[in-house]
XYZ file of C-alpha atoms in Angstrom:
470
model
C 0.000 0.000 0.000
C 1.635 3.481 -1.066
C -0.109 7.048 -0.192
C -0.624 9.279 2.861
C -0.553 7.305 6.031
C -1.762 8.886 9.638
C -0.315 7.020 12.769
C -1.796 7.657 15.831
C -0.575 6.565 19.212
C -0.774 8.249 23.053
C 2.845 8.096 23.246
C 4.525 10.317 20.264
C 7.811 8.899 18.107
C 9.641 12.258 20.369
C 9.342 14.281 23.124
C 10.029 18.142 23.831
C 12.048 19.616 26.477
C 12.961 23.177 27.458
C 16.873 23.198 28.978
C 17.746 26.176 31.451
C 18.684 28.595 28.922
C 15.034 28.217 27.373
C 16.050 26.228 24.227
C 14.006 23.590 22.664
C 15.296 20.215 22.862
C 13.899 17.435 21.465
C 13.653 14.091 23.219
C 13.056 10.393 21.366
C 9.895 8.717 22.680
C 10.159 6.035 24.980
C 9.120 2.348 24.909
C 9.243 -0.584 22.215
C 6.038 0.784 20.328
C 7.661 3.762 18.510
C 11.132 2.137 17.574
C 8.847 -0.616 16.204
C 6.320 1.845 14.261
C 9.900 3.707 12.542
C 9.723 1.625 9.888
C 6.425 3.524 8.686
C 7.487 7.300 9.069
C 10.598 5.938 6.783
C 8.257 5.213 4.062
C 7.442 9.086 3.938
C 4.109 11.200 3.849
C 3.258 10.492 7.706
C 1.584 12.151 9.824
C 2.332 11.155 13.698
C -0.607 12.017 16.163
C -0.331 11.479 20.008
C -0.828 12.910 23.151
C 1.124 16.006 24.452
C 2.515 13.978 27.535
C 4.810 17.007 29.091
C 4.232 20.847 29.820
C 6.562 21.568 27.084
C 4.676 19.066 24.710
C 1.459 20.744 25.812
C 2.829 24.038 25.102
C 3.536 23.181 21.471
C 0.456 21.662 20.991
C -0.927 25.102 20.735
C 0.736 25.816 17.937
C -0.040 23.166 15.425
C 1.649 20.443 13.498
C 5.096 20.415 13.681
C 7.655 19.641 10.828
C 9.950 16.637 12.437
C 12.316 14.246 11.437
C 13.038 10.396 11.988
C 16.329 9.054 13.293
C 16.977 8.428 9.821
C 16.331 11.348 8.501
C 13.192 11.475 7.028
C 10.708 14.366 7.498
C 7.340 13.519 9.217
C 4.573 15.604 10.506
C 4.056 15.351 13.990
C 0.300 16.714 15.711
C 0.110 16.448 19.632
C -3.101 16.774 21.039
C -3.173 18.111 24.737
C -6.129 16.860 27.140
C -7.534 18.281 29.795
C -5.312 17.251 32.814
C -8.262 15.682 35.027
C -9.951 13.797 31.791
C -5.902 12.739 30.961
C -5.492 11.378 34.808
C -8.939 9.277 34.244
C -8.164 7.970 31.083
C -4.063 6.968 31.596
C -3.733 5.988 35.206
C -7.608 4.889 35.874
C -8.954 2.966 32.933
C -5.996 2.171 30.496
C -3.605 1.394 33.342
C -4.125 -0.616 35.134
C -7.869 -1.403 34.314
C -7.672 -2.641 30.562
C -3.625 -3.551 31.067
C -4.466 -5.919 34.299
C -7.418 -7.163 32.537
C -5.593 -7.888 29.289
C -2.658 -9.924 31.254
C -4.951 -11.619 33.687
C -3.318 -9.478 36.602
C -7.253 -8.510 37.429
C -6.828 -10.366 41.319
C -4.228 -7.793 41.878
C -6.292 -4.768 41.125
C -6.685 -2.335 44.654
C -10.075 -1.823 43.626
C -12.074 -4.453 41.575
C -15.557 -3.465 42.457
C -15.182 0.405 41.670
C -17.296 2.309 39.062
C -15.894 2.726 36.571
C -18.238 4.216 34.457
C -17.546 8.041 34.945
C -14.090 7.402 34.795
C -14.748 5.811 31.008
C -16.669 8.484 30.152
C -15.108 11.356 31.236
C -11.243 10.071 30.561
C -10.819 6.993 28.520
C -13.886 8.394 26.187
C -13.106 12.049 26.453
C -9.161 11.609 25.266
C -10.055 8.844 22.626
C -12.569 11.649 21.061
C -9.531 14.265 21.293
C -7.435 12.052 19.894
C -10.002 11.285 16.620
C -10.455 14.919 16.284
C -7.160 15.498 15.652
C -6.631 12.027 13.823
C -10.196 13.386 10.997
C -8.742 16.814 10.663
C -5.317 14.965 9.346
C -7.288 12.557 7.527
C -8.845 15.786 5.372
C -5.706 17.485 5.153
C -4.662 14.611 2.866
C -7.371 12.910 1.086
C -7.104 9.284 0.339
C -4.667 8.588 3.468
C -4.976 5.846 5.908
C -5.344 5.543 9.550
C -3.468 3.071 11.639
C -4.113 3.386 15.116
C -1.859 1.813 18.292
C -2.509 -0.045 21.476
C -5.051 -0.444 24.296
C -5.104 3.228 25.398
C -6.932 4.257 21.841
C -9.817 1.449 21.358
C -12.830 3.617 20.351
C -10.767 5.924 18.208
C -11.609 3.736 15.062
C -15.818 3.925 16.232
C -15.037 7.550 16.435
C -13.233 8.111 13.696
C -15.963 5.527 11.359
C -18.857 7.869 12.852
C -17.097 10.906 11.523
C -15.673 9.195 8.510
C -17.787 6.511 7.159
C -15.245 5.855 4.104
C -12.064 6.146 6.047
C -9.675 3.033 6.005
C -8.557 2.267 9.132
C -6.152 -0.510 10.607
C -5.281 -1.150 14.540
C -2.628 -3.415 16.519
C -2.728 -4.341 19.633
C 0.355 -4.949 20.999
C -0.751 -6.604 24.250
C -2.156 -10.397 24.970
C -5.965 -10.434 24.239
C -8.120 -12.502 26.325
C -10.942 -14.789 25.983
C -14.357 -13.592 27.225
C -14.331 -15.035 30.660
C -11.418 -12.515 31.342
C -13.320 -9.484 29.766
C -16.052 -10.355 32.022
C -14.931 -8.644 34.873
C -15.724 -5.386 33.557
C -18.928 -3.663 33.003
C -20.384 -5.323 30.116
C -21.129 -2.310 28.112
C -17.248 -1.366 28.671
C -16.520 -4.489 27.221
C -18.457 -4.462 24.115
C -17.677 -0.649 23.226
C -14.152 -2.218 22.722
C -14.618 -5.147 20.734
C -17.154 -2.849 18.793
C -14.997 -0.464 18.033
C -12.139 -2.925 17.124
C -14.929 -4.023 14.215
C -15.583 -0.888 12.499
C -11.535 -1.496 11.153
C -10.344 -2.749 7.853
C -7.614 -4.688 10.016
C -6.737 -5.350 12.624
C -3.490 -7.091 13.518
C -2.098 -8.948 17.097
C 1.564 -10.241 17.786
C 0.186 -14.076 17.675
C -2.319 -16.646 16.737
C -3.250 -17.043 20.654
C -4.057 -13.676 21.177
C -5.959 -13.323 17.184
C -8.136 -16.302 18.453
C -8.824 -15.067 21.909
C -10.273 -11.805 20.408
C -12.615 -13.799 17.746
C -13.661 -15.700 20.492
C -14.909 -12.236 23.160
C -16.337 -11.227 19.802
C -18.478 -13.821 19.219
C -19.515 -13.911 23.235
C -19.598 -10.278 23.898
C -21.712 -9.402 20.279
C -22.848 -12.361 18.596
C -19.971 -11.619 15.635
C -16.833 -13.765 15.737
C -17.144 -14.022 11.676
C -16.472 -10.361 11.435
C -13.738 -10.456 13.577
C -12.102 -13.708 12.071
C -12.492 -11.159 8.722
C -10.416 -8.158 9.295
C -7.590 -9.618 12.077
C -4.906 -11.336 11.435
C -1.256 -11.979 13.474
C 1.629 -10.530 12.681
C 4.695 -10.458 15.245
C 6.453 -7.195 15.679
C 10.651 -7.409 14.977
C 13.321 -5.462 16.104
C 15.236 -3.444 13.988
C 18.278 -5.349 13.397
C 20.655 -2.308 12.550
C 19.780 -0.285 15.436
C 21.095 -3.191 17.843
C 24.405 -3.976 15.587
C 25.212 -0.215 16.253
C 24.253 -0.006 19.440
C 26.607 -2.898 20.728
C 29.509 -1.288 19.318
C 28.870 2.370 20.738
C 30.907 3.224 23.183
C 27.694 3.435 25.603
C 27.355 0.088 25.656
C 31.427 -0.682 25.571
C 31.300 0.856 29.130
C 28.758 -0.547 30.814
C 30.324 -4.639 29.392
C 33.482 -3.371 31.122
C 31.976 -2.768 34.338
C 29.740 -5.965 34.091
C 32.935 -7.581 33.250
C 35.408 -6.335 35.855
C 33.587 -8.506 38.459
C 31.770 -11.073 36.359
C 30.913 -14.384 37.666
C 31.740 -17.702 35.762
C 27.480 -18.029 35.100
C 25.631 -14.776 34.984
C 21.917 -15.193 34.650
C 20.205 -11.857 33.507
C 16.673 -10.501 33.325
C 15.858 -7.141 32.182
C 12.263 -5.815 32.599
C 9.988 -3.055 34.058
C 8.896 -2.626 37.127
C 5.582 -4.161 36.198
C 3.630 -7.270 37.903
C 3.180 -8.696 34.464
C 6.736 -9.175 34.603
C 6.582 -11.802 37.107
C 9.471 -10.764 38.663
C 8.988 -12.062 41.806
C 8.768 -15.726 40.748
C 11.697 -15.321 39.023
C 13.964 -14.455 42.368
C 11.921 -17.314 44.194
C 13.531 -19.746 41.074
C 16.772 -18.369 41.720
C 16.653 -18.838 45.410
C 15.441 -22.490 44.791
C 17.864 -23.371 42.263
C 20.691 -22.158 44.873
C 18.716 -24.532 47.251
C 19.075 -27.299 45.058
C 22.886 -27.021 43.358
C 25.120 -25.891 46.031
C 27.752 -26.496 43.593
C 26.493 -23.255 41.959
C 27.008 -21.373 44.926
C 30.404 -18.585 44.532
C 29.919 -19.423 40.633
C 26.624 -17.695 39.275
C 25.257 -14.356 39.674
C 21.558 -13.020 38.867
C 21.834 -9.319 37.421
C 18.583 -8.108 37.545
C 18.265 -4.719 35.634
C 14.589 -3.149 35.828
C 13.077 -0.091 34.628
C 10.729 2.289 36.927
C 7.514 1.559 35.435
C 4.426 3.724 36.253
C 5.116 4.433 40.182
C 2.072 6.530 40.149
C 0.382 3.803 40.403
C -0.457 2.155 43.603
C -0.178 -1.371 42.197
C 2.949 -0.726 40.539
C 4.384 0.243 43.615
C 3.347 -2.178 45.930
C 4.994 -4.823 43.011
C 8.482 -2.698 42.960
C 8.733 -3.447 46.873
C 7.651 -6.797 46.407
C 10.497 -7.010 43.934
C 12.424 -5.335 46.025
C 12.219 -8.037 49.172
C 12.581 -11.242 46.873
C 15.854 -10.119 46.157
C 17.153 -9.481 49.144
C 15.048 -12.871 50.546
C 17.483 -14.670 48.092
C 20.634 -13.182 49.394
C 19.559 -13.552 52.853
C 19.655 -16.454 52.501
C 22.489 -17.715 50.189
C 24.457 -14.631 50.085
C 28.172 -14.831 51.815
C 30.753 -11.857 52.336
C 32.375 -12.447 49.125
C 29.122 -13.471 47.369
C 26.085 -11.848 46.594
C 23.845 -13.990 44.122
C 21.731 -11.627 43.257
C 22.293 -7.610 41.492
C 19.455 -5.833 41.499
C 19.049 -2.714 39.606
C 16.442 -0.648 39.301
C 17.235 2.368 36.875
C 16.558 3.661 33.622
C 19.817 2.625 31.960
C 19.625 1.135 28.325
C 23.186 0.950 27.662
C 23.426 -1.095 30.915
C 20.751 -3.375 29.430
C 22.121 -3.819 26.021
C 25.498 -4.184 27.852
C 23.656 -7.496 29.554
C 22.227 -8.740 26.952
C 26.105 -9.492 25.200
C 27.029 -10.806 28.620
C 24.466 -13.177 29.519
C 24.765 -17.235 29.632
C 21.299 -17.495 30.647
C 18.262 -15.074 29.847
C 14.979 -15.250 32.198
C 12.030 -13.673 30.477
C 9.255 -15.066 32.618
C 5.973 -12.638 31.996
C 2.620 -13.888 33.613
C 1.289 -12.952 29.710
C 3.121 -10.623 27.531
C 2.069 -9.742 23.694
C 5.090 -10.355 22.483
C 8.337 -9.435 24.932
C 11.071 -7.696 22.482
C 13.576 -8.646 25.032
C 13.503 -12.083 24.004
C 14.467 -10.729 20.001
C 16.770 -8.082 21.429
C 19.170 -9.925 23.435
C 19.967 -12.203 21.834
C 21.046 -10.683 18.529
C 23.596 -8.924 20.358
C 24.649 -11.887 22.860
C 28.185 -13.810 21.964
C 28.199 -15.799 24.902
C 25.743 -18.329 23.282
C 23.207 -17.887 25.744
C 20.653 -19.497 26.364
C 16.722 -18.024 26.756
C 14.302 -19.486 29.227
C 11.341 -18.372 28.044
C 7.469 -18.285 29.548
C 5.103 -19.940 27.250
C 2.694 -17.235 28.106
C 5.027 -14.342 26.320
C 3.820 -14.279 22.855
C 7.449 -14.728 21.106
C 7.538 -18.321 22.504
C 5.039 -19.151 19.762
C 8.241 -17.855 17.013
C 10.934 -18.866 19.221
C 9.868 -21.688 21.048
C 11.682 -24.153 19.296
C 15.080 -22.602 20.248
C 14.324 -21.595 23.669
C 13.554 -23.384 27.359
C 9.961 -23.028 27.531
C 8.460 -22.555 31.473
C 5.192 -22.066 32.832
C 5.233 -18.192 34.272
C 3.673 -19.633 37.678
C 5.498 -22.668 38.230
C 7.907 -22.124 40.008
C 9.886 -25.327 40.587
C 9.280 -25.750 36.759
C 11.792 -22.348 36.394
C 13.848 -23.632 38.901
C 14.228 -26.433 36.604
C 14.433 -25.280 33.211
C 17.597 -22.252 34.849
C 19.325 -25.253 35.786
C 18.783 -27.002 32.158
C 20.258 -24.119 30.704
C 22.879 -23.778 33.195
C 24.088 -27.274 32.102
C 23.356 -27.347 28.565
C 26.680 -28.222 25.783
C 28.441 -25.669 23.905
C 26.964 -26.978 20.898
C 23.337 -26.515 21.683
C 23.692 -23.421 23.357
C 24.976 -21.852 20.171
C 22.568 -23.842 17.787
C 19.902 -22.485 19.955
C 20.924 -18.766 19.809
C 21.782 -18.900 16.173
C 18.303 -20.390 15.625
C 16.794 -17.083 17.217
C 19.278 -15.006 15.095
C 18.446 -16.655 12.337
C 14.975 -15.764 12.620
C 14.894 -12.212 13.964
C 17.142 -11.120 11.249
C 14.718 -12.783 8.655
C 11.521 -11.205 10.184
C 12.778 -8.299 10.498
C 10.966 -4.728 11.145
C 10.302 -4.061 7.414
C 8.664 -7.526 7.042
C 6.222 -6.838 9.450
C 5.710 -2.915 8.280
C 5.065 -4.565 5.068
C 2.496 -7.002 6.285
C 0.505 -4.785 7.789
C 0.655 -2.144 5.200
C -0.588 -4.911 2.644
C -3.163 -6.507 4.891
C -4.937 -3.079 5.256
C -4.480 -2.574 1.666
C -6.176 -5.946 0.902
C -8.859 -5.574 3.728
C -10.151 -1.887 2.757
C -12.906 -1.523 0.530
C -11.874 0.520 -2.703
């Protein structure tokens, strides 16, 4: 598919910043979603809209599109949208996390508050900043006829009803980059919550999801929730994000990353066993230090001889849940070297910092990887690492993460809440040969580099194209 195309997303591809002298600077966008979605601006004729997220963002807002430009170069248009701060806190830290995030990875037991109304909070935030956010998405639309929409994650699920009502002959496409569930878990909201989703996910041309699990978990709360799986086995499909290949070739050789290997080197243990995650009870975290701890239990042999360097990122501490999850975090890892630890051993390094360098810098190092999500869409960790890893390392991987279903022949496969079965499957990797170790990784090389981020731009560009009326 070739002509105008209008992204829309909450978070935007970059950020805005004013230093002390008053200049502008501008600041790339965090999280997985807009490296993924470069690919697209690339192609040319884009228009970016998201949410102003900062003061500084909100500030320029006023004023308009603004003329930006990719990291390679290529000139965009970028529209933020600012929100009323109230309607903003409603729909970002009351409905889309952690209502429709815990509900989508079956983290709903957690939840502070299960029983609360949530109805004025969907009306007056997740509603009110979807319609901003169509507004602005329409008015680009008409600015240049015949372009697209494609539309991003949980936060913006009635912008395509929104945008249809305005727009009748608009060709829209969404992804959903987080696990879908089956109707049962969809359940615990108010049903007409429920339904204005998978509605509004059914006024698109497409609609694409990382896996197969995920695609078939949606047709089934479709047919459930509305009495229309057909029309949602019709416009979805799965298509697994990639990782852009190039940017992680560079980034192991910047000198960044150089520095951080040295220090992880200088007092590196003969096994280092890494995880590298956010903050974020989906992350399963916990479990993961309880593995360690009973592996240790287990192999006293290991003891003095392998090391787990946990790096985590901050995630959304304004957030009771998210908090309460850190500390949790927090107290396995010490637990674990409570226990085991000695005066010239520590088994486990926790981290908790937003450091990529330091993360890339673990991912070369690593002999074993533990991704371990409760339920994940896809986890670009698992891609990530080890295309930069020269260790041969090995990835234990949850079966509930949605790369296992590309990976899984080339990984360790656990169940996120078994915990003896982790226990189990670190120790399988621990003793694996030299040659299966490095047929495993180049497997996952092999297979990242091939399905790479322009294979799945491509995919979806040509499923919308083949989906859309006209």
């Amino acid at each position: 598919m070739t002509g105008p195309l209008v992204v829309v997303s909450n978070r935007g591809p970059v950020g805005f910043r004013r230093d002390a002298d008053g200049t502008l600077t501008t600041v790339r966008g965090a999280g997985g979603l807009v490296t993924a979605l470069r690919p697209l601006v690339d192609r040319g004729d884009v228009t970016w809209v998201a949410s102003a997220m900062s003061d500084v963002d909100q500030e320029l807002a006023a004023g308009g599109a603004r003329g930006e430009r990719s990291a390679a170069g290529t000139p965009f248009r970028l529209k933020l949208v600012a929100h009323d701060p109230e309607a903003y806190r409603l729909f970002y830290g009351v409905v889309a996390n952690p209502v429709l995030w815990f509900v989508q990875h079956g983290l709903w037991d957690l939840k502070r508050d299960p029983d609360a109304d949530l109805t004025v909070a969907w009306r007056d935030g997740y509603a009110a900043a979807n319609r901003a956010i169509a507004e602005a998405a329409v008015a680009e639309l008409d600015r240049a006829p015949g372009a697209a929409l494609y539309v991003h994650d949980y936060h913006l699920y009635l912008v395509p009803s929104l945008v249809r009502e305005m727009r009748p002959d608009a060709r829209i496409a969404f992804f959903v980059h987080i696990p879908w569930v089956g109707p049962d878990g969809w359940a615990v909201l108010p049903r007409e919550i429920a339904r204005a989703v998978h509605t509004s996910l059914l006024t698109c041309d497409s609609v694409g999801f990382h896996t197969e699990q995920w695609r078939a978990a949606f047709v089934a709360s479709c047919e459930v929730l509305l009495g229309r799986g057909h029309d949602a086995e019709r416009v979805s499909h799965a298509n697994p994000i990639a990782v852009d290949t190039a940017e992680f070739d560079a980034l192991a050789a910047s000198e960044a990353v150089r520095a951080r290997r040295a220090e992880i080197q200088e007092d590196r243990p003969e096994i280092l066993v890494v995880r590298v995650d956010r903050t974020d009870p989906s992350k399963n975290a916990v479990r993961g230090f309880e593995a360690f701890g009973r592996l240790l239990e287990r192999e006293p042999a290991l003891h003095g001889r392998v090391v787990l360097l946990a790096l985590l990122d901050p995630s959304r501490q304004e957030i009771p849940e998210y908090v309460d999850y850190r500390d949790a975090t927090e107290r396995a890892a010490s637990a674990v070297n409570g226990r085991f630890g000695r005066s010239d051993w520590q088994p486990v390094r926790l981290e908790v910092r937003d450091d990529f360098p330091a993360s890339v810098a673990a991912y070369m190092e690593y002999d074993v990887l533990l991704i371990n999500p409760v339920m994940d869409g896809l986890n670009l960790v698992a891609k990530e690492a080890p295309l930069v890893n020269d260790r041969n390392g090995v990835l234990v991987l949850s079966r509930q993460a949605g790369a296992f279903a590309e990976l899984g022949e080339w990984v360790i496969g656990v169940h996120p809440l078994d915990v003896d079965d982790h226990a189990d499957a670190l120790a399988r990797a621990i003793a694996l040969p030299a040659d299966e170790r490095r047929a495993r990784r180049d497997g996952i090389v092999a297979r990242v580099r091939e399905h790479d981020l322009g294979s799945w731009a491509d995919r979806e560009l040509s499923e919308l194209a083949a989906r859309a009326p006209g």
